[in-house]
């Protein structure tokens, strides 16, 4: 990935809270998923505009991606799977995806 991640997002929507993810974001073109093409299981919900991917081996949620990406679309990857030192160096913004659809405490 060529982007430097300075901030990440922790969301409290019904799926993110259960997955326990902290999302880093980047343009799709800057992210490489190092997994066989069939190495993850995709799950889509509600509006079916994104797919959450989980590792077939360990079950961890690895990333989500748009099902109909545009040229400037971003995707998210689970920073909880990164080295803790990396995660500790990133500002984490909390997002209320369960109710107000806005950032919390900002």
PDB file of C-alpha atoms in Angstrom:
ATOM      1  CA  UNK A   1       0.000   0.000   0.000  1.00  0.00           C
ATOM      2  CA  UNK A   2       1.441   3.359  -0.977  1.00  0.00           C
ATOM      3  CA  UNK A   3      -0.747   5.555   1.240  1.00  0.00           C
ATOM      4  CA  UNK A   4       0.374   6.506   4.726  1.00  0.00           C
ATOM      5  CA  UNK A   5      -2.468   5.984   7.151  1.00  0.00           C
ATOM      6  CA  UNK A   6      -2.712   8.834   9.644  1.00  0.00           C
ATOM      7  CA  UNK A   7      -6.258   8.293  10.879  1.00  0.00           C
ATOM      8  CA  UNK A   8      -8.496   5.279  11.210  1.00  0.00           C
ATOM      9  CA  UNK A   9     -12.168   4.802  11.958  1.00  0.00           C
ATOM     10  CA  UNK A  10     -13.860   2.805  14.682  1.00  0.00           C
ATOM     11  CA  UNK A  11     -17.574   2.485  13.944  1.00  0.00           C
ATOM     12  CA  UNK A  12     -20.388   1.396  16.256  1.00  0.00           C
ATOM     13  CA  UNK A  13     -22.825   0.185  13.583  1.00  0.00           C
ATOM     14  CA  UNK A  14     -24.332  -3.247  14.087  1.00  0.00           C
ATOM     15  CA  UNK A  15     -21.714  -5.121  12.052  1.00  0.00           C
ATOM     16  CA  UNK A  16     -18.563  -3.150  12.922  1.00  0.00           C
ATOM     17  CA  UNK A  17     -19.228  -3.374  16.661  1.00  0.00           C
ATOM     18  CA  UNK A  18     -19.572  -7.152  16.378  1.00  0.00           C
ATOM     19  CA  UNK A  19     -16.494  -7.519  14.182  1.00  0.00           C
ATOM     20  CA  UNK A  20     -14.394  -5.326  16.499  1.00  0.00           C
ATOM     21  CA  UNK A  21     -12.667  -3.680  13.563  1.00  0.00           C
ATOM     22  CA  UNK A  22     -10.707  -0.479  13.246  1.00  0.00           C
ATOM     23  CA  UNK A  23     -10.759   0.541   9.600  1.00  0.00           C
ATOM     24  CA  UNK A  24      -7.958   2.106   7.610  1.00  0.00           C
ATOM     25  CA  UNK A  25      -8.930   3.516   4.226  1.00  0.00           C
ATOM     26  CA  UNK A  26      -7.161   3.887   0.912  1.00  0.00           C
ATOM     27  CA  UNK A  27      -7.984   4.229  -2.750  1.00  0.00           C
ATOM     28  CA  UNK A  28      -8.628   0.769  -4.157  1.00  0.00           C
ATOM     29  CA  UNK A  29      -5.734   1.105  -6.592  1.00  0.00           C
ATOM     30  CA  UNK A  30      -3.284   1.528  -3.685  1.00  0.00           C
ATOM     31  CA  UNK A  31      -4.239  -1.655  -1.834  1.00  0.00           C
ATOM     32  CA  UNK A  32      -3.001  -5.157  -2.534  1.00  0.00           C
ATOM     33  CA  UNK A  33      -4.658  -8.053  -0.749  1.00  0.00           C
ATOM     34  CA  UNK A  34      -2.044 -10.787  -0.375  1.00  0.00           C
ATOM     35  CA  UNK A  35      -4.355 -13.766  -0.451  1.00  0.00           C
ATOM     36  CA  UNK A  36      -5.371 -16.327  -3.029  1.00  0.00           C
ATOM     37  CA  UNK A  37      -8.460 -15.183  -4.987  1.00  0.00           C
ATOM     38  CA  UNK A  38     -10.579 -17.665  -3.030  1.00  0.00           C
ATOM     39  CA  UNK A  39      -8.845 -17.010   0.307  1.00  0.00           C
ATOM     40  CA  UNK A  40     -11.666 -14.940   1.764  1.00  0.00           C
ATOM     41  CA  UNK A  41     -15.396 -15.305   2.188  1.00  0.00           C
ATOM     42  CA  UNK A  42     -17.472 -12.245   1.227  1.00  0.00           C
ATOM     43  CA  UNK A  43     -20.584 -11.120   3.076  1.00  0.00           C
ATOM     44  CA  UNK A  44     -22.943  -8.365   1.899  1.00  0.00           C
ATOM     45  CA  UNK A  45     -25.824  -6.958   3.889  1.00  0.00           C
ATOM     46  CA  UNK A  46     -28.688  -4.476   3.693  1.00  0.00           C
ATOM     47  CA  UNK A  47     -28.168  -2.313   0.613  1.00  0.00           C
ATOM     48  CA  UNK A  48     -25.610  -4.737  -0.858  1.00  0.00           C
ATOM     49  CA  UNK A  49     -23.205  -1.946  -1.804  1.00  0.00           C
ATOM     50  CA  UNK A  50     -20.159  -3.298   0.057  1.00  0.00           C
ATOM     51  CA  UNK A  51     -18.799  -6.753   0.815  1.00  0.00           C
ATOM     52  CA  UNK A  52     -17.023  -7.603   4.055  1.00  0.00           C
ATOM     53  CA  UNK A  53     -14.285 -10.195   3.574  1.00  0.00           C
ATOM     54  CA  UNK A  54     -13.127 -12.702   6.174  1.00  0.00           C
ATOM     55  CA  UNK A  55     -10.202 -15.114   5.976  1.00  0.00           C
ATOM     56  CA  UNK A  56     -11.252 -18.694   5.200  1.00  0.00           C
ATOM     57  CA  UNK A  57      -8.492 -20.031   7.462  1.00  0.00           C
ATOM     58  CA  UNK A  58      -8.822 -18.003  10.653  1.00  0.00           C
ATOM     59  CA  UNK A  59     -12.169 -16.220  10.266  1.00  0.00           C
ATOM     60  CA  UNK A  60     -10.773 -12.727  10.876  1.00  0.00           C
ATOM     61  CA  UNK A  61     -12.406  -9.900   8.940  1.00  0.00           C
ATOM     62  CA  UNK A  62      -9.705  -8.566   6.640  1.00  0.00           C
ATOM     63  CA  UNK A  63     -11.344  -5.792   4.615  1.00  0.00           C
ATOM     64  CA  UNK A  64     -14.419  -4.473   2.910  1.00  0.00           C
ATOM     65  CA  UNK A  65     -14.769  -3.260  -0.638  1.00  0.00           C
ATOM     66  CA  UNK A  66     -17.389  -1.639  -2.832  1.00  0.00           C
ATOM     67  CA  UNK A  67     -19.348  -4.019  -5.049  1.00  0.00           C
ATOM     68  CA  UNK A  68     -19.699  -1.313  -7.729  1.00  0.00           C
ATOM     69  CA  UNK A  69     -16.567   0.812  -7.291  1.00  0.00           C
ATOM     70  CA  UNK A  70     -16.119   4.173  -8.996  1.00  0.00           C
ATOM     71  CA  UNK A  71     -12.786   5.551 -10.171  1.00  0.00           C
ATOM     72  CA  UNK A  72     -12.110   7.292  -6.848  1.00  0.00           C
ATOM     73  CA  UNK A  73     -13.597   4.626  -4.557  1.00  0.00           C
ATOM     74  CA  UNK A  74     -11.815   3.679  -1.385  1.00  0.00           C
ATOM     75  CA  UNK A  75     -11.772   0.389   0.419  1.00  0.00           C
ATOM     76  CA  UNK A  76     -11.195  -0.367   4.070  1.00  0.00           C
ATOM     77  CA  UNK A  77      -8.860  -2.839   5.737  1.00  0.00           C
ATOM     78  CA  UNK A  78      -8.894  -4.029   9.315  1.00  0.00           C
ATOM     79  CA  UNK A  79      -6.028  -2.394  11.183  1.00  0.00           C
ATOM     80  CA  UNK A  80      -6.584  -4.671  14.184  1.00  0.00           C
ATOM     81  CA  UNK A  81      -4.730  -7.269  12.097  1.00  0.00           C
ATOM     82  CA  UNK A  82      -1.637  -5.052  11.855  1.00  0.00           C
ATOM     83  CA  UNK A  83       1.296  -4.799  14.223  1.00  0.00           C
ATOM     84  CA  UNK A  84       0.076  -3.122  17.467  1.00  0.00           C
ATOM     85  CA  UNK A  85       2.844  -0.519  17.153  1.00  0.00           C
ATOM     86  CA  UNK A  86       1.384   0.580  13.821  1.00  0.00           C
ATOM     87  CA  UNK A  87      -2.127   0.798  15.230  1.00  0.00           C
ATOM     88  CA  UNK A  88      -0.888   2.748  18.265  1.00  0.00           C
ATOM     89  CA  UNK A  89       0.701   5.362  15.978  1.00  0.00           C
ATOM     90  CA  UNK A  90      -2.569   6.155  14.194  1.00  0.00           C
ATOM     91  CA  UNK A  91      -5.260   8.562  15.375  1.00  0.00           C
ATOM     92  CA  UNK A  92      -8.532   6.659  15.753  1.00  0.00           C
ATOM     93  CA  UNK A  93     -11.722   8.579  15.057  1.00  0.00           C
ATOM     94  CA  UNK A  94     -14.946   7.175  16.506  1.00  0.00           C
ATOM     95  CA  UNK A  95     -17.957   7.162  14.237  1.00  0.00           C
ATOM     96  CA  UNK A  96     -21.609   6.752  15.211  1.00  0.00           C
ATOM     97  CA  UNK A  97     -22.812   4.509  12.402  1.00  0.00           C
ATOM     98  CA  UNK A  98     -25.586   3.179  14.645  1.00  0.00           C
ATOM     99  CA  UNK A  99     -27.537   6.393  15.071  1.00  0.00           C
ATOM    100  CA  UNK A 100     -26.361   9.871  14.025  1.00  0.00           C
ATOM    101  CA  UNK A 101     -23.999   8.949  11.166  1.00  0.00           C
ATOM    102  CA  UNK A 102     -21.476  11.463  12.474  1.00  0.00           C
ATOM    103  CA  UNK A 103     -18.178  11.463  14.325  1.00  0.00           C
ATOM    104  CA  UNK A 104     -18.321  11.188  18.107  1.00  0.00           C
ATOM    105  CA  UNK A 105     -16.605  13.783  20.285  1.00  0.00           C
ATOM    106  CA  UNK A 106     -15.487  16.069  17.503  1.00  0.00           C
TER     107      UNK A 106
END
